[in-house]
Coordinates of C-alpha atoms in Angstrom, one line a residue:
M1 CA -28.0 -10.4 34.4
S2 CA -26.8 -9.4 31.0
T3 CA -23.4 -7.9 30.4
S4 CA -24.1 -7.2 26.8
P5 CA -23.2 -3.5 26.1
V6 CA -26.0 -1.3 24.8
P7 CA -25.5 -0.9 21.1
S8 CA -25.1 2.5 19.6
G9 CA -27.8 4.0 17.5
Y10 CA -28.2 3.5 13.7
S11 CA -25.7 4.9 11.3
Q12 CA -26.0 8.6 10.9
S13 CA -24.1 8.5 7.6
R14 CA -25.9 5.7 5.7
N15 CA -29.5 5.0 6.7
L16 CA -33.0 5.1 5.4
T17 CA -33.3 8.9 5.9
H18 CA -30.8 9.4 3.1
V19 CA -32.4 7.3 0.4
L20 CA -35.1 9.5 -1.2
P21 CA -33.1 12.7 -0.9
S22 CA -30.1 11.1 -2.7
L23 CA -32.3 9.7 -5.5
A24 CA -34.0 13.1 -5.9
A25 CA -30.6 14.7 -6.1
S26 CA -29.5 12.3 -8.8
L27 CA -32.4 13.6 -10.9
G28 CA -31.5 17.3 -10.3
A29 CA -33.4 18.2 -7.1
N30 CA -31.9 20.4 -4.5
F31 CA -31.2 17.7 -1.9
H32 CA -27.9 16.4 -0.4
N33 CA -26.7 13.3 -2.3
T34 CA -25.5 11.4 0.7
M35 CA -25.4 8.1 -1.1
Q36 CA -23.3 9.6 -3.9
L37 CA -25.6 8.4 -6.7
P38 CA -24.8 9.2 -10.3
K39 CA -27.0 11.5 -12.4
A40 CA -30.0 9.9 -14.0
A41 CA -33.0 10.7 -16.1
S42 CA -35.4 8.8 -13.9
A43 CA -35.2 6.5 -10.9
I44 CA -36.9 3.6 -9.2
L45 CA -36.6 2.8 -5.5
L46 CA -37.6 -0.8 -4.7
L47 CA -38.4 -1.1 -1.0
V48 CA -38.6 -4.8 -0.1
D49 CA -40.3 -5.0 3.3
G50 CA -38.3 -7.4 5.6
L51 CA -35.2 -7.7 3.4
G52 CA -32.2 -7.8 5.7
L53 CA -28.7 -7.9 4.4
E54 CA -27.7 -10.9 6.5
Q55 CA -30.7 -12.9 5.3
L56 CA -29.9 -12.0 1.7
E57 CA -26.2 -13.0 2.1
R58 CA -27.3 -16.3 3.7
Y59 CA -29.9 -17.2 1.1
G60 CA -28.4 -15.5 -1.9
A61 CA -28.5 -18.7 -4.0
H62 CA -32.3 -18.1 -4.2
A63 CA -31.7 -14.6 -5.4
P64 CA -29.1 -14.8 -8.2
F65 CA -29.6 -11.3 -9.6
L66 CA -29.4 -9.6 -6.2
R67 CA -26.4 -11.8 -5.3
S68 CA -24.7 -10.7 -8.5
L69 CA -25.2 -7.1 -7.4
L70 CA -23.7 -7.8 -4.0
A71 CA -20.7 -9.3 -5.8
K72 CA -20.2 -6.3 -8.1
Q73 CA -20.3 -3.6 -5.6
P74 CA -17.7 -3.0 -2.8
A75 CA -18.9 -4.5 0.4
A76 CA -19.0 -1.1 2.2
Q77 CA -21.4 0.2 -0.5
T78 CA -23.9 -2.7 -0.4
E79 CA -24.8 -2.1 3.3
M80 CA -27.0 0.4 4.9
S81 CA -28.7 0.9 8.3
A82 CA -32.3 0.7 9.1
V83 CA -33.6 2.9 11.9
Y84 CA -34.6 2.0 15.5
P85 CA -37.0 0.4 16.2
T86 CA -36.4 -1.9 13.2
T87 CA -40.0 -1.9 12.3
T88 CA -42.0 -0.9 9.3
A89 CA -43.8 2.2 10.7
A90 CA -40.6 3.7 11.9
G91 CA -38.6 2.7 8.8
L92 CA -41.0 3.8 6.1
S93 CA -41.6 7.1 8.0
S94 CA -37.9 7.8 8.0
L95 CA -37.7 6.9 4.4
G96 CA -40.7 9.1 3.4
T97 CA -39.7 12.2 5.5
G98 CA -36.0 12.0 5.5
L99 CA -36.1 12.5 9.3
D100 CA -34.9 10.5 12.3
V101 CA -37.5 8.5 14.2
G102 CA -37.2 11.0 17.1
Q103 CA -38.2 13.8 14.8
H104 CA -41.1 12.2 12.8
G105 CA -42.5 10.5 15.9
L106 CA -43.6 7.1 14.6
V107 CA -41.5 5.5 17.3
G108 CA -42.8 1.9 17.0
Y109 CA -45.5 -0.4 15.9
D110 CA -47.7 0.7 18.9
V111 CA -47.0 4.2 20.1
Y112 CA -48.3 6.0 23.2
D113 CA -50.2 9.2 22.5
P114 CA -49.4 11.4 25.5
Q115 CA -52.1 14.0 24.6
R116 CA -54.9 11.4 24.5
Q117 CA -53.2 8.9 26.9
V118 CA -53.9 6.0 24.6
V119 CA -51.8 3.6 22.6
V120 CA -52.1 4.0 18.8
N121 CA -51.2 1.3 16.3
Q122 CA -49.1 2.9 13.6
L123 CA -50.2 0.5 10.8
G124 CA -53.5 -1.2 10.2
G125 CA -55.2 -0.4 13.5
W126 CA -54.7 3.4 13.6
D127 CA -57.1 5.2 15.9
E128 CA -58.3 8.1 13.7
R129 CA -59.0 10.3 16.7
T130 CA -55.2 10.8 16.5
D131 CA -54.9 12.7 13.3
P132 CA -52.1 11.3 11.1
E133 CA -51.2 14.6 9.6
L134 CA -51.0 16.3 13.0
W135 CA -49.2 13.3 14.5
Q136 CA -46.5 13.7 11.9
P137 CA -46.7 17.3 10.6
H138 CA -43.4 17.5 8.7
P139 CA -43.5 17.5 4.9
T140 CA -42.5 14.3 3.1
I141 CA -39.8 14.3 0.5
F142 CA -42.5 13.7 -2.1
Q143 CA -44.4 16.8 -1.0
T144 CA -41.2 18.9 -1.1
L145 CA -40.5 17.7 -4.6
N146 CA -44.0 18.7 -5.7
T147 CA -43.5 22.2 -4.1
Q148 CA -40.1 22.6 -5.9
R149 CA -41.6 21.5 -9.2
G150 CA -44.4 24.0 -8.8
A151 CA -41.7 26.7 -8.3
G152 CA -40.0 25.6 -11.5
E153 CA -36.9 24.2 -9.9
H154 CA -37.0 20.8 -11.6
D155 CA -39.3 18.4 -13.5
I156 CA -39.3 15.5 -11.1
I157 CA -42.7 13.7 -10.7
P158 CA -42.9 11.4 -7.7
V159 CA -44.9 8.2 -8.1
A160 CA -45.8 5.4 -5.6
V161 CA -46.6 1.9 -6.8
S162 CA -48.0 -0.1 -3.9
L163 CA -50.9 -2.1 -2.6
S164 CA -54.3 -0.4 -3.2
A165 CA -55.2 -0.4 0.5
F166 CA -52.3 1.8 1.3
E167 CA -53.4 4.7 -0.9
T168 CA -55.3 6.4 2.0
S169 CA -53.9 4.5 4.9
A170 CA -52.9 6.5 8.0
L171 CA -49.2 5.7 7.6
T172 CA -49.3 7.0 4.0
R173 CA -51.1 10.2 5.1
A174 CA -48.6 10.6 7.9
A175 CA -45.3 9.9 6.2
L176 CA -45.6 8.9 2.6
H177 CA -48.0 11.5 1.3
G178 CA -47.5 13.4 -2.0
P179 CA -46.8 11.1 -5.0
K180 CA -49.1 10.0 -7.7
F181 CA -50.4 6.7 -6.3
I182 CA -50.9 3.6 -8.4
G183 CA -52.5 0.7 -6.5
Q184 CA -51.7 -2.8 -7.6
N185 CA -52.1 -5.9 -5.4
E186 CA -50.4 -8.4 -7.7
L187 CA -46.6 -8.5 -7.3
T188 CA -45.6 -8.8 -10.9
Q189 CA -48.0 -6.1 -12.0
R190 CA -46.5 -3.8 -9.5
F191 CA -43.1 -4.2 -11.2
V192 CA -44.8 -3.8 -14.6
Q193 CA -46.4 -0.5 -13.5
A194 CA -43.2 0.8 -11.9
T195 CA -41.2 0.0 -15.1
A196 CA -43.8 1.8 -17.2
E197 CA -43.7 4.9 -15.0
A198 CA -39.9 5.0 -15.1
Q199 CA -40.0 5.4 -18.9
R200 CA -40.8 9.1 -18.4
P201 CA -37.8 11.4 -17.8
G202 CA -38.1 13.0 -14.4
A203 CA -40.0 10.1 -12.8
L204 CA -39.0 9.1 -9.2
V205 CA -40.8 5.9 -8.6
Y206 CA -41.3 4.3 -5.1
L207 CA -42.1 0.6 -5.5
Y208 CA -43.2 -1.2 -2.4
V209 CA -43.2 -5.0 -2.0
N210 CA -44.5 -6.6 1.2
E211 CA -44.6 -10.3 0.2
L212 CA -41.3 -11.2 1.8
D213 CA -42.2 -9.7 5.1
K214 CA -45.6 -11.5 5.1
A215 CA -43.9 -14.8 4.4
G216 CA -41.3 -14.2 7.1
H217 CA -43.8 -13.3 9.8
A218 CA -45.9 -16.4 9.0
H219 CA -43.2 -19.0 8.4
G220 CA -39.9 -17.5 9.3
P221 CA -36.9 -16.2 7.2
G222 CA -35.4 -19.1 5.3
S223 CA -38.7 -21.1 5.2
D224 CA -39.9 -22.5 1.9
A225 CA -42.6 -19.8 1.7
W226 CA -40.0 -17.1 2.4
L227 CA -37.5 -18.5 -0.2
E228 CA -40.3 -18.7 -2.8
A229 CA -41.1 -15.0 -2.2
L230 CA -37.4 -14.1 -2.5
E231 CA -37.1 -16.0 -5.7
E232 CA -40.1 -14.3 -7.2
I233 CA -39.0 -10.9 -6.2
D234 CA -35.5 -11.5 -7.6
A235 CA -36.9 -12.7 -10.9
N236 CA -39.1 -9.6 -11.2
I237 CA -36.1 -7.3 -10.4
R238 CA -34.1 -8.9 -13.2
R239 CA -36.9 -8.6 -15.7
M240 CA -37.5 -5.0 -14.7
R241 CA -33.8 -4.2 -15.1
N242 CA -33.9 -5.5 -18.7
K243 CA -36.9 -3.2 -19.6
L244 CA -35.7 0.0 -18.0
P245 CA -34.4 3.0 -20.1
T246 CA -30.7 3.1 -20.2
N247 CA -30.4 6.2 -18.1
T248 CA -32.8 5.0 -15.4
L249 CA -31.2 4.4 -11.9
A250 CA -32.7 1.6 -9.8
A251 CA -32.0 1.0 -6.1
V252 CA -33.1 -1.9 -3.9
T253 CA -33.2 -1.8 -0.1
G254 CA -35.2 -3.0 2.9
D255 CA -36.7 -1.4 6.0
H256 CA -35.4 -4.1 8.4
G257 CA -34.2 -7.6 8.6
M258 CA -35.8 -10.4 10.6
T259 CA -35.1 -13.2 13.1
E260 CA -36.9 -16.4 13.8
V261 CA -38.4 -16.9 17.3
K262 CA -39.3 -20.4 18.5
P263 CA -42.8 -21.0 20.1
E264 CA -41.3 -21.4 23.6
D265 CA -39.6 -18.0 23.2
R266 CA -42.8 -16.1 22.4
I267 CA -43.6 -15.0 25.9
D268 CA -46.7 -13.4 27.5
Y269 CA -45.0 -11.1 30.0
S270 CA -48.3 -9.9 31.4
Q271 CA -48.6 -13.2 33.3
D272 CA -45.9 -12.0 35.7
P273 CA -47.3 -9.3 38.0
E274 CA -43.9 -7.9 38.8
L275 CA -43.2 -7.0 35.2
V276 CA -46.4 -4.9 34.8
A277 CA -46.5 -3.4 38.2
H278 CA -46.9 0.3 38.1
I279 CA -47.2 0.2 34.3
A280 CA -50.0 2.3 32.8
H281 CA -49.4 1.6 29.1
T282 CA -47.6 -1.1 27.1
A283 CA -46.4 -0.2 23.6
G284 CA -43.7 -1.0 21.0
E285 CA -43.5 -4.5 19.6
P286 CA -42.4 -7.9 20.8
R287 CA -38.8 -7.3 20.0
M288 CA -38.7 -3.8 21.5
V289 CA -41.2 -3.4 24.2
Q290 CA -41.9 0.2 25.4
L291 CA -43.4 0.6 28.8
H292 CA -45.0 3.8 30.2
F293 CA -45.3 4.1 34.0
E294 CA -48.4 5.2 35.9
P295 CA -48.1 9.0 36.5
N296 CA -47.9 8.6 40.3
A297 CA -45.3 5.8 40.2
T298 CA -42.5 6.6 42.6
E299 CA -38.8 6.4 41.7
S300 CA -38.5 3.4 43.9
Q301 CA -41.4 1.6 42.2
R302 CA -39.9 2.4 38.8
T303 CA -36.6 0.9 39.9
Q304 CA -38.4 -2.2 41.3
T305 CA -40.1 -2.8 37.9
R306 CA -36.9 -2.4 36.0
T307 CA -35.1 -4.7 38.4
A308 CA -37.8 -7.3 37.8
W309 CA -37.3 -7.1 34.0
Q310 CA -33.5 -7.4 34.4
K311 CA -33.9 -10.5 36.6
R312 CA -36.3 -12.2 34.2
F313 CA -34.8 -11.2 30.8
G314 CA -31.5 -9.4 31.5
D315 CA -29.5 -12.2 30.0
R316 CA -31.6 -12.1 26.8
A317 CA -32.5 -8.5 26.3
W318 CA -31.3 -4.9 26.9
V319 CA -33.4 -3.4 29.7
I320 CA -32.8 0.4 29.5
T321 CA -34.5 3.7 30.3
R322 CA -35.8 6.2 27.7
E323 CA -32.9 8.5 28.6
E324 CA -30.3 5.7 28.1
A325 CA -31.8 4.8 24.7
I326 CA -31.9 8.4 23.6
S327 CA -28.3 8.9 24.7
A328 CA -27.2 5.8 22.8
G329 CA -28.8 7.3 19.7
W330 CA -31.5 4.7 19.3
F331 CA -34.1 7.2 18.0
G332 CA -31.7 9.6 16.3
R333 CA -32.2 13.2 17.2
V334 CA -35.3 13.5 19.4
A335 CA -37.6 16.5 19.4
E336 CA -39.1 17.5 22.8
R337 CA -42.7 16.9 21.5
I338 CA -41.7 13.3 20.6
R339 CA -39.9 12.4 23.8
P340 CA -43.1 11.4 25.8
R341 CA -44.1 9.0 23.0
I342 CA -41.0 6.8 23.7
G343 CA -41.3 4.2 26.4
E344 CA -39.9 5.2 29.8
L345 CA -38.6 1.6 30.1
I346 CA -37.5 -0.3 27.0
I347 CA -36.8 -4.0 26.6
A348 CA -35.1 -5.0 23.4
G349 CA -34.2 -8.6 22.7
H350 CA -30.6 -9.4 21.7
D351 CA -31.6 -13.1 21.8
P352 CA -34.4 -14.4 19.6
I353 CA -37.3 -13.8 21.9
A354 CA -40.6 -12.1 21.4
L355 CA -42.4 -10.5 24.4
Y356 CA -46.1 -9.9 24.3
D357 CA -48.7 -8.2 26.5
G358 CA -51.2 -11.0 26.4
R359 CA -53.9 -8.6 27.6
R360 CA -53.6 -6.7 24.4
A361 CA -52.1 -9.1 21.8
S362 CA -54.4 -11.3 19.8
P363 CA -54.0 -15.1 20.1
H364 CA -52.9 -15.1 16.4
S365 CA -49.9 -12.9 17.2
F366 CA -48.4 -15.7 19.3
T367 CA -48.2 -17.8 16.1
M368 CA -45.9 -15.3 14.4
V369 CA -42.6 -17.0 13.5
G370 CA -40.5 -14.1 12.1
H371 CA -39.9 -11.0 14.2
H372 CA -38.1 -7.7 14.0
G373 CA -37.8 -4.5 16.0
A374 CA -34.7 -4.8 18.1
P375 CA -31.2 -3.3 17.4
T376 CA -29.5 -6.5 16.5
S377 CA -27.3 -6.8 13.4
G378 CA -29.7 -9.2 11.7
E379 CA -32.5 -6.7 12.1
V380 CA -30.6 -3.4 11.5
R381 CA -28.4 -4.2 8.5
V382 CA -30.2 -3.8 5.2
P383 CA -28.9 -4.0 1.6
W384 CA -28.2 -1.0 -0.7
L385 CA -28.0 -2.3 -4.2
V386 CA -27.9 0.2 -7.2
F387 CA -28.0 -0.7 -10.8
K388 CA -28.8 0.5 -14.3
R389 CA -29.7 -1.3 -17.5
P390 CA -26.5 -2.6 -19.1

C-alpha cells in the first residue's frame, strides 16, 4: 500500500484564477493584480493547452524563444499552478471565471450531475439537458469587463481568438462567455488575428492554442509530433512579439502539463468486480477517477470498495475520499451546491497510469499516449512567461 503523502492543493497565490484579473488590472480595470503586471495599453494571453513547465524545461531546445523568456525571468516568476483536476475543463473554467474549481463546479472531464443523476462530459460530449449557464451561473471575467465598460469604468474590450467550433460550445457558454469571438482553425492565422486585435488600445485578447495538447494525447509529450507542434508555436510567438505595439503586454501559460502512459499501464478497472462494487456512477478522467456510490451503499461496503482500490493501486495512486481531497485543498474553496458533483472516492495516479471504465470509454481512448488530470508536479506546474516588444 502506498505511503505517498497526499499532496496539498494548488497554489492559492499563483494559479490560473489570477491570470485574467491581473491582465485586466494592467489595462486599468478594477481587479486585483495578483501577478503584479505592469501597466499596458493592450494585452494578449496565449493559453497553450497542455504546456507544462517541466515539459518546456526538458524540451526547451525546440522552443528557443520561450526558453529565452525562462532564462530572463527569475525562476519564481516563471512558474504558476494549474488547478485540480489538471484537466482542460477545470483549468479553462478557473481561467475564465477567476474562481476555484469548487466554486465554478466543472470539477473534471466527466462530472456527475446530482440533480439529474447522470454523468455529463464537460467538453465535446456535453448533455444539453444540463444547461451550461445554470450549471455554472457565475459571471466570467469577460462578462464583468463588459459590464464595467458599459458603466464607463474603462475602455477594455475582451476578444477571444480560438477554434471556430468553440464559439458556441457548452464550455464557452459555461465559463468563457462574453468576449468578441473570432474563429480561426489554422494555427498561424490565429496568431495573426490576435496580433491584429492587440493593435487597438484597450484590447484584452485571449488566444487559445490546442495543437500541442492534441499531439501529446496522440503521440506523447516529447514525441516527434509534439516537438513539431512546440516548434511551430514557439516560432509563431516570436513573430507575434515582433509585430506587437510597444505598449502591449503578452503572457504565455498552460492549463496543465502531461505525462506519458505506456499501453500496459492503461487499465480497464471495470474488469475487476471489487473495484466497481456498490458504485453507481464513474466520472473524472483516467488520471483522476471520481466514483459515486450507490445511494443505499452502507459504510462497510464503501470501506470495502476503498480497500479494494488501495490493494490494487495503492502503490501507484492516491486513493482518498471526497472529504480528504477537499481538506487537502484539491478543489480550492468548495461551495455546498458543488460538493455532490465531486466523487465520493477519488483515485489519482502518482505513477504514470491511466484508469478507464471500459463500460463507458471508447476503444480509441485506450490508444491515448499522453495523459493529465492528477496532482503530480509534471501535470500541475505550468509556465508563466510575460514579455513586451523590445
